[in-house]
XYZ file of C-alpha atoms in Angstrom:
294
model
C 44.357 -193.979 48.066
C 46.719 -195.194 45.349
C 46.251 -193.174 42.157
C 47.768 -194.450 38.917
C 47.926 -192.210 35.845
C 48.322 -194.346 32.719
C 49.716 -192.665 29.586
C 48.763 -194.446 26.351
C 49.378 -193.537 22.736
C 45.775 -193.913 21.602
C 42.208 -195.032 22.305
C 42.852 -198.636 21.178
C 45.443 -198.987 23.950
C 42.996 -197.587 26.498
C 40.219 -199.965 25.390
C 42.555 -202.966 25.632
C 43.820 -201.988 29.078
C 40.214 -201.453 30.184
C 39.416 -205.068 29.241
C 42.559 -206.345 30.957
C 41.858 -204.478 34.199
C 38.295 -205.817 34.374
C 39.770 -209.326 34.670
C 41.800 -208.198 37.677
C 38.861 -206.952 39.735
C 38.630 -203.334 38.552
C 35.278 -201.787 37.671
C 34.229 -198.659 35.819
C 34.285 -195.688 38.195
C 30.974 -194.047 39.111
C 32.633 -191.231 41.056
C 31.452 -187.676 40.548
C 34.238 -185.137 40.060
C 33.633 -183.807 43.565
C 34.141 -187.314 44.984
C 37.714 -187.750 43.730
C 40.448 -187.317 46.348
C 41.773 -183.808 46.815
C 43.427 -182.065 45.001
C 42.651 -184.363 42.039
C 38.965 -183.408 42.257
C 39.696 -179.728 41.692
C 42.231 -180.479 38.958
C 39.804 -182.610 36.928
C 37.006 -180.088 37.443
C 39.191 -177.295 36.086
C 40.181 -179.428 33.103
C 36.525 -180.259 32.405
C 35.244 -176.708 32.700
C 38.299 -174.937 31.337
C 39.798 -171.675 32.543
C 38.966 -168.550 30.523
C 37.397 -170.892 27.988
C 36.001 -168.108 25.796
C 39.546 -166.885 25.159
C 40.927 -170.263 24.109
C 41.197 -171.800 20.657
C 39.174 -174.911 19.813
C 42.414 -176.868 19.371
C 43.412 -176.010 22.954
C 39.999 -177.014 24.289
C 40.277 -180.427 22.614
C 43.574 -181.021 24.401
C 42.249 -180.806 27.938
C 44.027 -183.245 30.200
C 41.113 -185.547 30.976
C 41.217 -189.359 31.122
C 39.341 -191.481 28.582
C 38.346 -194.020 31.244
C 38.601 -194.320 34.995
C 38.510 -197.602 36.915
C 38.517 -198.428 40.616
C 39.195 -201.511 42.724
C 37.795 -201.402 46.215
C 38.072 -198.048 47.942
C 41.842 -197.687 47.748
C 42.876 -198.041 44.089
C 42.116 -195.610 41.270
C 43.373 -195.892 37.661
C 43.027 -193.060 35.150
C 43.567 -194.133 31.528
C 44.761 -191.347 29.220
C 44.910 -191.598 25.413
C 47.409 -188.783 25.272
C 49.294 -189.542 22.026
C 52.742 -190.715 21.052
C 55.970 -188.968 20.098
C 54.222 -185.793 18.973
C 52.569 -185.203 22.351
C 55.590 -184.791 24.616
C 54.449 -181.310 25.617
C 51.074 -182.589 26.841
C 52.668 -185.444 28.787
C 55.154 -183.028 30.311
C 52.366 -180.752 31.508
C 50.363 -183.630 32.971
C 53.360 -185.072 34.813
C 54.245 -181.645 36.230
C 50.642 -181.275 37.388
C 50.817 -184.720 39.026
C 54.003 -183.707 40.857
C 52.241 -180.627 42.194
C 49.271 -182.689 43.395
C 51.530 -185.333 44.944
C 53.428 -182.637 46.849
C 50.151 -181.469 48.395
C 49.265 -184.998 49.567
C 52.658 -185.584 51.163
C 52.126 -185.729 54.965
C 55.277 -183.616 55.311
C 53.663 -180.745 53.361
C 52.849 -177.528 55.233
C 49.088 -178.061 54.744
C 48.618 -181.554 53.294
C 45.359 -182.518 51.565
C 44.232 -186.165 51.448
C 47.425 -187.036 53.292
C 48.655 -190.497 52.442
C 47.439 -190.607 48.831
C 50.164 -191.980 46.566
C 50.573 -191.197 42.872
C 52.185 -193.263 40.123
C 52.654 -192.797 36.362
C 52.619 -195.653 33.853
C 53.805 -195.258 30.239
C 52.543 -197.810 27.679
C 54.002 -197.394 24.174
C 54.507 -199.486 21.037
C 57.999 -200.805 20.355
C 57.479 -200.237 16.611
C 60.681 -200.925 14.691
C 62.837 -199.165 17.295
C 62.714 -202.065 19.738
C 61.762 -202.421 23.389
C 65.074 -201.275 24.900
C 65.230 -198.150 22.737
C 61.673 -197.234 23.678
C 62.365 -197.701 27.385
C 65.457 -195.491 27.050
C 63.382 -192.817 25.273
C 60.839 -192.806 28.102
C 63.654 -192.493 30.638
C 65.121 -189.575 28.683
C 61.712 -187.882 28.484
C 61.198 -188.233 32.242
C 64.729 -186.979 32.903
C 63.950 -183.860 30.906
C 60.600 -183.281 32.668
C 61.816 -184.010 36.206
C 65.306 -182.487 35.842
C 66.900 -185.602 37.359
C 68.566 -188.635 35.835
C 65.852 -191.285 35.376
C 66.922 -194.862 34.672
C 64.376 -197.514 33.730
C 66.080 -200.889 33.578
C 63.839 -202.742 31.121
C 60.318 -203.582 30.065
C 57.965 -203.493 33.037
C 60.504 -201.701 35.239
C 59.845 -198.810 37.611
C 61.726 -196.112 39.461
C 60.700 -193.743 42.246
C 61.330 -189.995 42.114
C 60.103 -187.699 44.905
C 57.649 -190.312 46.213
C 56.075 -190.900 42.766
C 56.582 -194.248 41.025
C 57.188 -194.204 37.262
C 56.851 -197.359 35.184
C 56.942 -198.402 31.538
C 55.610 -201.267 29.458
C 56.288 -201.596 25.744
C 53.871 -203.447 23.470
C 55.686 -205.838 21.127
C 55.261 -209.155 19.377
C 55.330 -212.012 21.882
C 58.920 -213.153 22.409
C 60.205 -210.427 20.065
C 61.852 -207.033 20.503
C 59.667 -205.047 18.103
C 56.025 -204.629 17.150
C 52.930 -202.887 18.482
C 49.699 -203.342 20.407
C 47.977 -205.172 17.552
C 50.654 -207.891 17.676
C 49.254 -208.845 21.088
C 45.627 -207.913 20.478
C 44.909 -209.518 17.091
C 46.021 -213.080 18.002
C 43.852 -212.898 21.127
C 40.807 -211.699 19.200
C 41.342 -214.218 16.390
C 41.614 -217.231 18.728
C 38.399 -219.208 18.275
C 37.235 -216.716 15.636
C 39.690 -217.615 12.876
C 37.101 -217.809 10.112
C 35.723 -214.328 10.868
C 39.165 -212.714 10.811
C 40.363 -214.701 7.794
C 37.290 -213.561 5.853
C 37.851 -209.975 7.018
C 41.447 -210.090 5.787
C 40.385 -211.597 2.460
C 37.781 -208.854 2.005
C 40.322 -206.135 2.766
C 42.969 -207.623 0.486
C 40.462 -207.871 -2.361
C 38.930 -204.421 -2.161
C 41.683 -202.203 -0.777
C 42.900 -199.765 -3.451
C 45.993 -197.760 -2.409
C 45.120 -194.860 -4.723
C 41.909 -194.266 -2.775
C 43.903 -193.313 0.305
C 44.335 -189.929 -1.394
C 41.286 -188.128 -0.090
C 38.804 -186.179 -2.181
C 38.751 -182.432 -1.767
C 36.691 -179.620 -3.273
C 38.588 -176.620 -4.643
C 38.055 -173.749 -7.043
C 39.714 -174.043 -10.450
C 41.211 -171.226 -12.530
C 37.724 -170.220 -13.627
C 36.488 -169.969 -10.042
C 34.351 -173.099 -10.393
C 34.045 -175.682 -7.626
C 35.633 -178.965 -8.674
C 36.349 -182.224 -6.901
C 39.821 -183.752 -7.043
C 42.048 -186.104 -5.127
C 44.795 -184.738 -2.938
C 48.321 -185.515 -4.089
C 49.293 -186.851 -0.657
C 47.747 -189.822 1.113
C 45.305 -188.782 3.797
C 45.899 -191.844 5.933
C 48.047 -194.926 6.227
C 46.466 -198.301 5.528
C 46.918 -200.741 8.404
C 45.384 -204.132 7.670
C 45.501 -205.173 11.323
C 43.475 -202.171 12.487
C 41.121 -202.616 9.529
C 40.547 -206.282 10.426
C 39.397 -205.238 13.896
C 37.019 -202.734 12.322
C 35.494 -205.186 9.836
C 35.117 -208.027 12.340
C 33.904 -205.639 15.029
C 30.949 -204.490 12.930
C 29.396 -207.939 13.329
C 28.753 -207.114 16.978
C 28.948 -203.309 17.242
C 27.415 -201.735 14.135
C 28.777 -198.288 13.356
C 31.200 -198.404 16.271
C 34.842 -197.378 16.302
C 37.644 -199.894 16.784
C 37.944 -198.750 20.395
C 34.322 -199.660 21.107
C 34.766 -203.037 19.391
C 37.841 -203.805 21.505
C 36.101 -202.664 24.660
C 32.843 -204.571 24.187
C 33.127 -207.437 21.659
C 33.352 -211.065 22.775
C 36.494 -211.588 20.688
C 38.266 -210.866 23.983
C 37.252 -212.979 26.960
C 38.167 -213.403 30.605
C 39.905 -216.733 30.007
C 41.894 -215.491 26.998
C 43.233 -212.536 28.939
C 44.008 -214.578 32.044
C 45.924 -217.150 29.991
C 47.913 -214.679 27.872
C 51.514 -214.012 28.889
C 51.622 -210.370 27.718
C 48.331 -209.523 29.445
C 49.584 -211.015 32.694
C 52.837 -209.072 32.405
C 50.804 -205.868 32.080
C 48.639 -206.788 35.091
C 51.822 -207.473 37.048
C 53.182 -203.978 36.345
C 49.866 -202.416 37.348
C 50.143 -204.374 40.593
C 53.694 -203.182 41.239
C 52.785 -199.534 40.633
C 49.701 -199.779 42.850
C 51.518 -201.511 45.710
């Protein structure tokens, strides 16, 4: 079996990739943990149950290395989609990749006692270019892998791959079409808006009219000098306003009431089979999945 571990920055990325993979013949996995190939079955079971869980902090429990979604195609291709975080989660990615190396070593037919001999692992990074640019991001991923694997890793560009110790590593950077910078929403929003321009224009107008920057400073309840409970706004902003993400949320509520942006991306009809199949960036992503699963 070919097993592809996909490392995304957040749940929006996972939801988008989920929709893309459906158009390429993948389906949601119905496998029980015990039905995954060895030793992946035991690894996921341990992550789900937790070792010495009563002795761990809640923060540690929340950071179990479990995929957000799992998809399969036929009986030979398995994709695990992780929303593992961006720059601040290097430690988690490092641990997961080291765990993958250990599992891959056990499936190598040359191992002393191989398990599920013939299974092949691959790792796929998908990050935003942001204002750093595609090339810089690819270089950063190469540097991160070099540090984790203790070898010199060179990725030659967007959508490229390299092979280290029988594991393929690939990278794709989300950016504005035909540009060197940007993020997931620069691909996602135009696709969702196509044929739904009025809905998204109205959503943007609503947000522009009613957004008040000062309300980003969240309310908190504290005790004053007299020991009385009082409500006040924090001096620092609690979140960053992103009109693109907010547009998805507002428009998404028309079809998925009370749902998160991830659910709206995953299930709304703003994304369709034909849109994804005709979009250059989506087809580039499918192509890299194909290369890493080959």
